[in-house]
Short mmCIF file of C-alpha atoms and ligand atoms in Angstrom, two decimals:
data_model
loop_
_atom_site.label_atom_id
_atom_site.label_comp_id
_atom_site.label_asym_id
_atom_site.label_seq_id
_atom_site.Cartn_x
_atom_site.Cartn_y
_atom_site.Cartn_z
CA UNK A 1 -16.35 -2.28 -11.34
CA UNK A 2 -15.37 -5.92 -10.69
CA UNK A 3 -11.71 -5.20 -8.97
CA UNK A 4 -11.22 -7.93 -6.54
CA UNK A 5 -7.64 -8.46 -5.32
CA UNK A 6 -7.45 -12.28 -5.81
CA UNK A 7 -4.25 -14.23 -3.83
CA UNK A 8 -4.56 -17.48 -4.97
CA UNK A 9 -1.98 -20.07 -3.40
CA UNK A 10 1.07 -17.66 -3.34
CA UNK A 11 4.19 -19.10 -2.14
CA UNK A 12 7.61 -17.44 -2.16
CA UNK A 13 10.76 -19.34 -0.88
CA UNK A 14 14.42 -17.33 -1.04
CA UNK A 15 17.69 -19.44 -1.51
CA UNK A 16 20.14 -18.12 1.06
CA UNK A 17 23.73 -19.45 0.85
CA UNK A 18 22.08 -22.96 -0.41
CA UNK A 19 19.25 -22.33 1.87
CA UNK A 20 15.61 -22.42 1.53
CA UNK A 21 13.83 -19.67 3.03
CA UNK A 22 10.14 -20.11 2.66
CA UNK A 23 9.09 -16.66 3.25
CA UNK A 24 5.66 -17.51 2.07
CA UNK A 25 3.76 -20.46 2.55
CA UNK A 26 0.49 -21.24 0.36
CA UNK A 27 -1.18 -17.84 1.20
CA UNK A 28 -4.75 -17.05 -0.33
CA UNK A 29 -6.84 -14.19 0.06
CA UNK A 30 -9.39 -12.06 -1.37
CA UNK A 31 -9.83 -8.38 -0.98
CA UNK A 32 -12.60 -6.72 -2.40
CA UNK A 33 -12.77 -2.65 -3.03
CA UNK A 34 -13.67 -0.81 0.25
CA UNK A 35 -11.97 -3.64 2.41
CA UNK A 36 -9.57 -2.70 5.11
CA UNK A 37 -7.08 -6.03 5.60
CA UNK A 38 -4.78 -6.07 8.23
CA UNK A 39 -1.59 -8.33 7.74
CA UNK A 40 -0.29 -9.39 10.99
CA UNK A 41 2.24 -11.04 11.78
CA UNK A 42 5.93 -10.80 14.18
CA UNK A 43 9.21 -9.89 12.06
CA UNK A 44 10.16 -12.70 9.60
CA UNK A 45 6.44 -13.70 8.84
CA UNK A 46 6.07 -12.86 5.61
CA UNK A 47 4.05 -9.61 5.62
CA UNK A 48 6.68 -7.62 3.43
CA UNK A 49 7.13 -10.31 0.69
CA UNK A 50 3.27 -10.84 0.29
CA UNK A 51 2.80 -6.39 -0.35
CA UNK A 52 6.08 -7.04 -2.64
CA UNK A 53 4.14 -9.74 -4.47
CA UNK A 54 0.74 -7.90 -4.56
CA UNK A 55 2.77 -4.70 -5.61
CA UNK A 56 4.87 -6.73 -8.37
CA UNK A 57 7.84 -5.17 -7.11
CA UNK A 58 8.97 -9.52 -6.61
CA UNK A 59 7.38 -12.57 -7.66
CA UNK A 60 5.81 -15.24 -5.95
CA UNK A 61 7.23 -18.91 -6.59
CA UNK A 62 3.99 -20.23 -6.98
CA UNK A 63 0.66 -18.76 -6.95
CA UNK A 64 -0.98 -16.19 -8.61
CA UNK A 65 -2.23 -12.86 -7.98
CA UNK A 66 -5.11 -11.11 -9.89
CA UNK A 67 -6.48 -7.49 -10.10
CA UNK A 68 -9.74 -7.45 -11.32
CA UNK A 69 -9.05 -9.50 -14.52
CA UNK A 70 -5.34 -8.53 -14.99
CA UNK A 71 -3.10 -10.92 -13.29
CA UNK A 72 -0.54 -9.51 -11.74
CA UNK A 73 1.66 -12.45 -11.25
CA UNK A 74 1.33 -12.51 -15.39
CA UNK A 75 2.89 -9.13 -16.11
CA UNK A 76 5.82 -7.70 -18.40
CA UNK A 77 8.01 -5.61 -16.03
CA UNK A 78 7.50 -2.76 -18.61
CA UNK A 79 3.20 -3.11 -17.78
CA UNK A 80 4.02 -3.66 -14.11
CA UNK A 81 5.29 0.03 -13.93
CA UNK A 82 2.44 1.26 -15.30
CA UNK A 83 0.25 -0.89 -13.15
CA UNK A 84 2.12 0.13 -9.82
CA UNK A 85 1.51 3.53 -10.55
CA UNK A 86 -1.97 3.65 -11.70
CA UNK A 87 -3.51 1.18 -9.87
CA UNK A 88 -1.08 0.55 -7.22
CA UNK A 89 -0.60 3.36 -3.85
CA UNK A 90 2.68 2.27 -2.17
CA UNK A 91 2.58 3.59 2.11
CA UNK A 92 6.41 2.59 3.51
CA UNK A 93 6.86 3.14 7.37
CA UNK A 94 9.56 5.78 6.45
CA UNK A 95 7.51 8.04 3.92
CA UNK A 96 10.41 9.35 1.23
CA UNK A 97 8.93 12.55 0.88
CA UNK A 98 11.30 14.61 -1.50
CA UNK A 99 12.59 17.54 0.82
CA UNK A 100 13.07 20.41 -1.06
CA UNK A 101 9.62 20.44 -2.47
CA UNK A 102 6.13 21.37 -0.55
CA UNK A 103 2.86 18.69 0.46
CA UNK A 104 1.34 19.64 -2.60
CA UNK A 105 4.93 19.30 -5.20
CA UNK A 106 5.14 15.36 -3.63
CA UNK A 107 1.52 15.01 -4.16
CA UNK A 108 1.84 16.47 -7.90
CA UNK A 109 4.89 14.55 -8.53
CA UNK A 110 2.62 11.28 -8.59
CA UNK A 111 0.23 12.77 -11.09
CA UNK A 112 3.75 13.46 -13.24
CA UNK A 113 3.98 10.34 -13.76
CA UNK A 114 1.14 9.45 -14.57
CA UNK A 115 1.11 11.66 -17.38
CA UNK A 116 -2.07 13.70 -15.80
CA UNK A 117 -2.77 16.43 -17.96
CA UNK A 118 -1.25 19.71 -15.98
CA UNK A 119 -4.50 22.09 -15.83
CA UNK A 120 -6.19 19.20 -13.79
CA UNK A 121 -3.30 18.35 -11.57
CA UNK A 122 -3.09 21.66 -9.34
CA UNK A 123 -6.89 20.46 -8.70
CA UNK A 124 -6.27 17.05 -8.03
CA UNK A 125 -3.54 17.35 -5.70
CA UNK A 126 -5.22 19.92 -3.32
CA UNK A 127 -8.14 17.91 -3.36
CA UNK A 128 -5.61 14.78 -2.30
CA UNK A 129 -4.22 16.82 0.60
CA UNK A 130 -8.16 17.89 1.84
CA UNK A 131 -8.60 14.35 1.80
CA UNK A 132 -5.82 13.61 4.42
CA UNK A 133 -7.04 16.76 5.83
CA UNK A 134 -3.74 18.82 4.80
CA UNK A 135 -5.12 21.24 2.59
CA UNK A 136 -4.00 23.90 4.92
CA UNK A 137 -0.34 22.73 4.88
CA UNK A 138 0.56 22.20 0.68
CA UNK A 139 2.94 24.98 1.15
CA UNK A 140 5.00 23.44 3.53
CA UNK A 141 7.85 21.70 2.71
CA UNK A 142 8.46 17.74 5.02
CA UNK A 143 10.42 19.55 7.64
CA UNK A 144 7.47 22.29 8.34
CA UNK A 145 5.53 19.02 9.08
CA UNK A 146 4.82 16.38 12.31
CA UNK A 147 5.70 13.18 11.62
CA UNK A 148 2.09 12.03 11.23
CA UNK A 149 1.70 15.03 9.12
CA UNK A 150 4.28 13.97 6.93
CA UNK A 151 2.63 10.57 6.86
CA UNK A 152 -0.58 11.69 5.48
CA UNK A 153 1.65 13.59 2.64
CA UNK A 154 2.89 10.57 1.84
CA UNK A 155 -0.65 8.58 1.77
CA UNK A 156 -1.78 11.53 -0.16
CA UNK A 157 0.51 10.82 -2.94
CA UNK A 158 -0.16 7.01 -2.61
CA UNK A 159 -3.81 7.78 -3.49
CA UNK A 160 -3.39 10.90 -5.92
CA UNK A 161 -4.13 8.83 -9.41
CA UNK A 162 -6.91 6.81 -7.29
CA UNK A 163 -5.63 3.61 -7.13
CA UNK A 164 -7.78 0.64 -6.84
CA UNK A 165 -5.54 -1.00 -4.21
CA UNK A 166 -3.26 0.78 -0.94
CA UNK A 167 -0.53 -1.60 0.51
CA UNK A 168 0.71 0.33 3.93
CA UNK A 169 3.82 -1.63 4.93
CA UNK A 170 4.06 -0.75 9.34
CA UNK A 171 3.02 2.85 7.86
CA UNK A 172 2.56 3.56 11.79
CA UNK A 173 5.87 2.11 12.62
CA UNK A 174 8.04 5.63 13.38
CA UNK A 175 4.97 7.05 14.93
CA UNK A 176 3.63 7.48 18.59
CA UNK A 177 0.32 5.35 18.86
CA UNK A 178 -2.38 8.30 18.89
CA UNK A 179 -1.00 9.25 15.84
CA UNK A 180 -0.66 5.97 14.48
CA UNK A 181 -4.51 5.71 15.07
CA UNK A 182 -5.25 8.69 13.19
CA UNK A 183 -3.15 7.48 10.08
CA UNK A 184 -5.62 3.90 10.58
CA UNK A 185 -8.69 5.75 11.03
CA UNK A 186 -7.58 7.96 8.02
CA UNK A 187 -7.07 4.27 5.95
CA UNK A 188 -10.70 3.02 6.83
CA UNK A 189 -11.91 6.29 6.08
CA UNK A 190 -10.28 6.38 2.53
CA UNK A 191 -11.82 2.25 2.22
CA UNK A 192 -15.11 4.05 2.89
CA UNK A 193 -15.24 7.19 1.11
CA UNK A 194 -13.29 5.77 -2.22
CA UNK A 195 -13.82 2.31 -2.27
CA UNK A 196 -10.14 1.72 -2.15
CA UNK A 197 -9.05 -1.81 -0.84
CA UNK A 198 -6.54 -1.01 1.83
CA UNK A 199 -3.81 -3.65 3.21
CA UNK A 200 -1.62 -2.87 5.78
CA UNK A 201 1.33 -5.27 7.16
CA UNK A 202 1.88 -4.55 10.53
CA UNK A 203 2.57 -5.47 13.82
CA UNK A 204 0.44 -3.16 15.89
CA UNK A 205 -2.39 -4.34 17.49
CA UNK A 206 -4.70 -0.78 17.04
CA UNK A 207 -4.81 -1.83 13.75
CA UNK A 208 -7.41 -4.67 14.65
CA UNK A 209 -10.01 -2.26 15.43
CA UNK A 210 -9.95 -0.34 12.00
CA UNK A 211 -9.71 -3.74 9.85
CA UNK A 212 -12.45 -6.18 7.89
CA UNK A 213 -10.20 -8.71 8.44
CA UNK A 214 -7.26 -9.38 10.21
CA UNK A 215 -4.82 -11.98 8.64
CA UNK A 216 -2.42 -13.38 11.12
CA UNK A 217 1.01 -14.52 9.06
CA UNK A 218 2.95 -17.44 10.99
CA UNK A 219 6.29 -18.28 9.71
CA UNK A 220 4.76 -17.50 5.70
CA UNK A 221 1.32 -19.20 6.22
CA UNK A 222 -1.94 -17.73 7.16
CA UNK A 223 -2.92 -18.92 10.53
CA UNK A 224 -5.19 -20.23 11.80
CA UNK A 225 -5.34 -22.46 8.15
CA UNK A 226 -8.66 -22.43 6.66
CA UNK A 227 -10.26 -26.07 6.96
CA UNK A 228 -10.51 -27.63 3.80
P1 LIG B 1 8.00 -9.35 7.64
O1 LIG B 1 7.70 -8.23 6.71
O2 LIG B 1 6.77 -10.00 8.21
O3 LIG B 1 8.96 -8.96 8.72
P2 LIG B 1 9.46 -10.50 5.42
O4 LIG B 1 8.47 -10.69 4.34
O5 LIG B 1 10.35 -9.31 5.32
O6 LIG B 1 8.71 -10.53 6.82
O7 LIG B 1 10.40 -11.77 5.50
C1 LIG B 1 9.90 -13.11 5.52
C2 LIG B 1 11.07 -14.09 5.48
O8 LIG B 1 11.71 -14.05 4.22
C3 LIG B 1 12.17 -13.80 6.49
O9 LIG B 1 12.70 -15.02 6.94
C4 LIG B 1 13.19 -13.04 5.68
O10 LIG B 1 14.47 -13.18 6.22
C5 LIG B 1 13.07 -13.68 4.32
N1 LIG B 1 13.39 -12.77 3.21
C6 LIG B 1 12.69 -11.67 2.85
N2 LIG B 1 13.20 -11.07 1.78
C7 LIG B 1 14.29 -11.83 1.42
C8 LIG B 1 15.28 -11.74 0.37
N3 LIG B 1 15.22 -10.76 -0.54
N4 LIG B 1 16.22 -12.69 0.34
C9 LIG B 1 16.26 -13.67 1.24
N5 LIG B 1 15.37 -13.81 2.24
C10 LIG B 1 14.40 -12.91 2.34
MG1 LIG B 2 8.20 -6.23 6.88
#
């Protein structure tokens, strides 16, 4: 399947009080399925706009984005929902697990909506949280769980309808670095095993060693820029 993430000359400025912001800069990238891309980049750079932009949760200025031959940049709000939740696995550093409910209630939450039929969605959530390597803990409820635990709960239920694309914003941010290597290695391993194109805006440097690529942001623009 021909699902290439395709950036093509995305800018994004903000007006603040009369000010421009240009929060992105002419960015253009292609990911292809099974790709691990690591955004990098200090606070400010840009990293969070360009995942809102791939997500279609905001729109670039200029630029477009394409998913396999849907573009992204093109879309209704109404077929942007549907997109970001079947094609779409949203990581956040701070996971918004729903409390009350166990690992494998999140996980099944996600298939909810996307209108899974319910005798194959007890099956598809364990075999979510075995992917994670949870499928010990889908009783437990968020608070029963380590943060990194928690963590892979919440990938789990980024990648429960199989989305062609994960966009991990700092997903390692609240966590202590050996666990924040085990939710990276986890990423590369879910690239490998379901040819899922993974990006993940970050900061930390471990993520280097688990990436295809790594994409340094400077002040909105990729850097260095490609020669023309
Ligand atoms: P990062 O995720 O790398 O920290 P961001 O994408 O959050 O960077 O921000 C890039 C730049 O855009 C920053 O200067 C930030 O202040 C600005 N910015 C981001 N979102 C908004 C917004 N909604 N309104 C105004 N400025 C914004
Ligand atoms: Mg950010």
């Amino acid at each position: 399947m021909n699902i290439n993430l395709r950036i093509e000359h995305v800018s994004r400025t903000y007006e603040v009080s009369g000010r421009k912001v240009m929060a992105l800069q002419d960015v253009s990238l292609t990911v292809t399925p099974g790709q691990v891309v690591a955004l990098r980049g200090r606070s400010g750079s840009g990293k969070t706009t360009l995942l809102n932009c791939i997500g279609g949760l905001d729109r670039p200025s200029n630029g477009r984005i394409w998913l396999g031959q849907e573009e992204i940049t093109g879309l209704s709000e109404r077929r942007l929902v549907q997109l970001r939740r079947q094609r779409i696995g949203f990581v956040f550093q701070s996971h918004a697990l729903l409390p009350t409910y166990s690992a494998r209630e999140n996980v099944d939450l996600m298939l909810r909506l996307v209108k899974m039929p319910r005798r194959e969605r007890l099956a598809r959530a364990v075999e979510t949280l075995q992917l994670v390597g949870l499928a010990k803990w889908q009783d437990h409820r968020p608070f029963e769980l380590s943060g990194g635990q928690q963590q892979r709960v919440a990938i789990a239920r980024a990648i429960a309808a199989r989305p062609a694309v994960i966009l991990a914003d700092e997903p390692t941010g609240e966590l202590d670095s050996a666990t924040g290597r085990q939710i990276l290695q986890l990423f590369r391993q879910l690239a490998d095993e379901q040819e899922t194109a993974v990006l993940i805006a970050t900061h930390d440097l471990a993520v280097d060693a688990f990436a295809d690529v790594v994409v340094h942001l400077v002040d909105g623009r990729v850097h260095p820029p490609k020669p023309e």
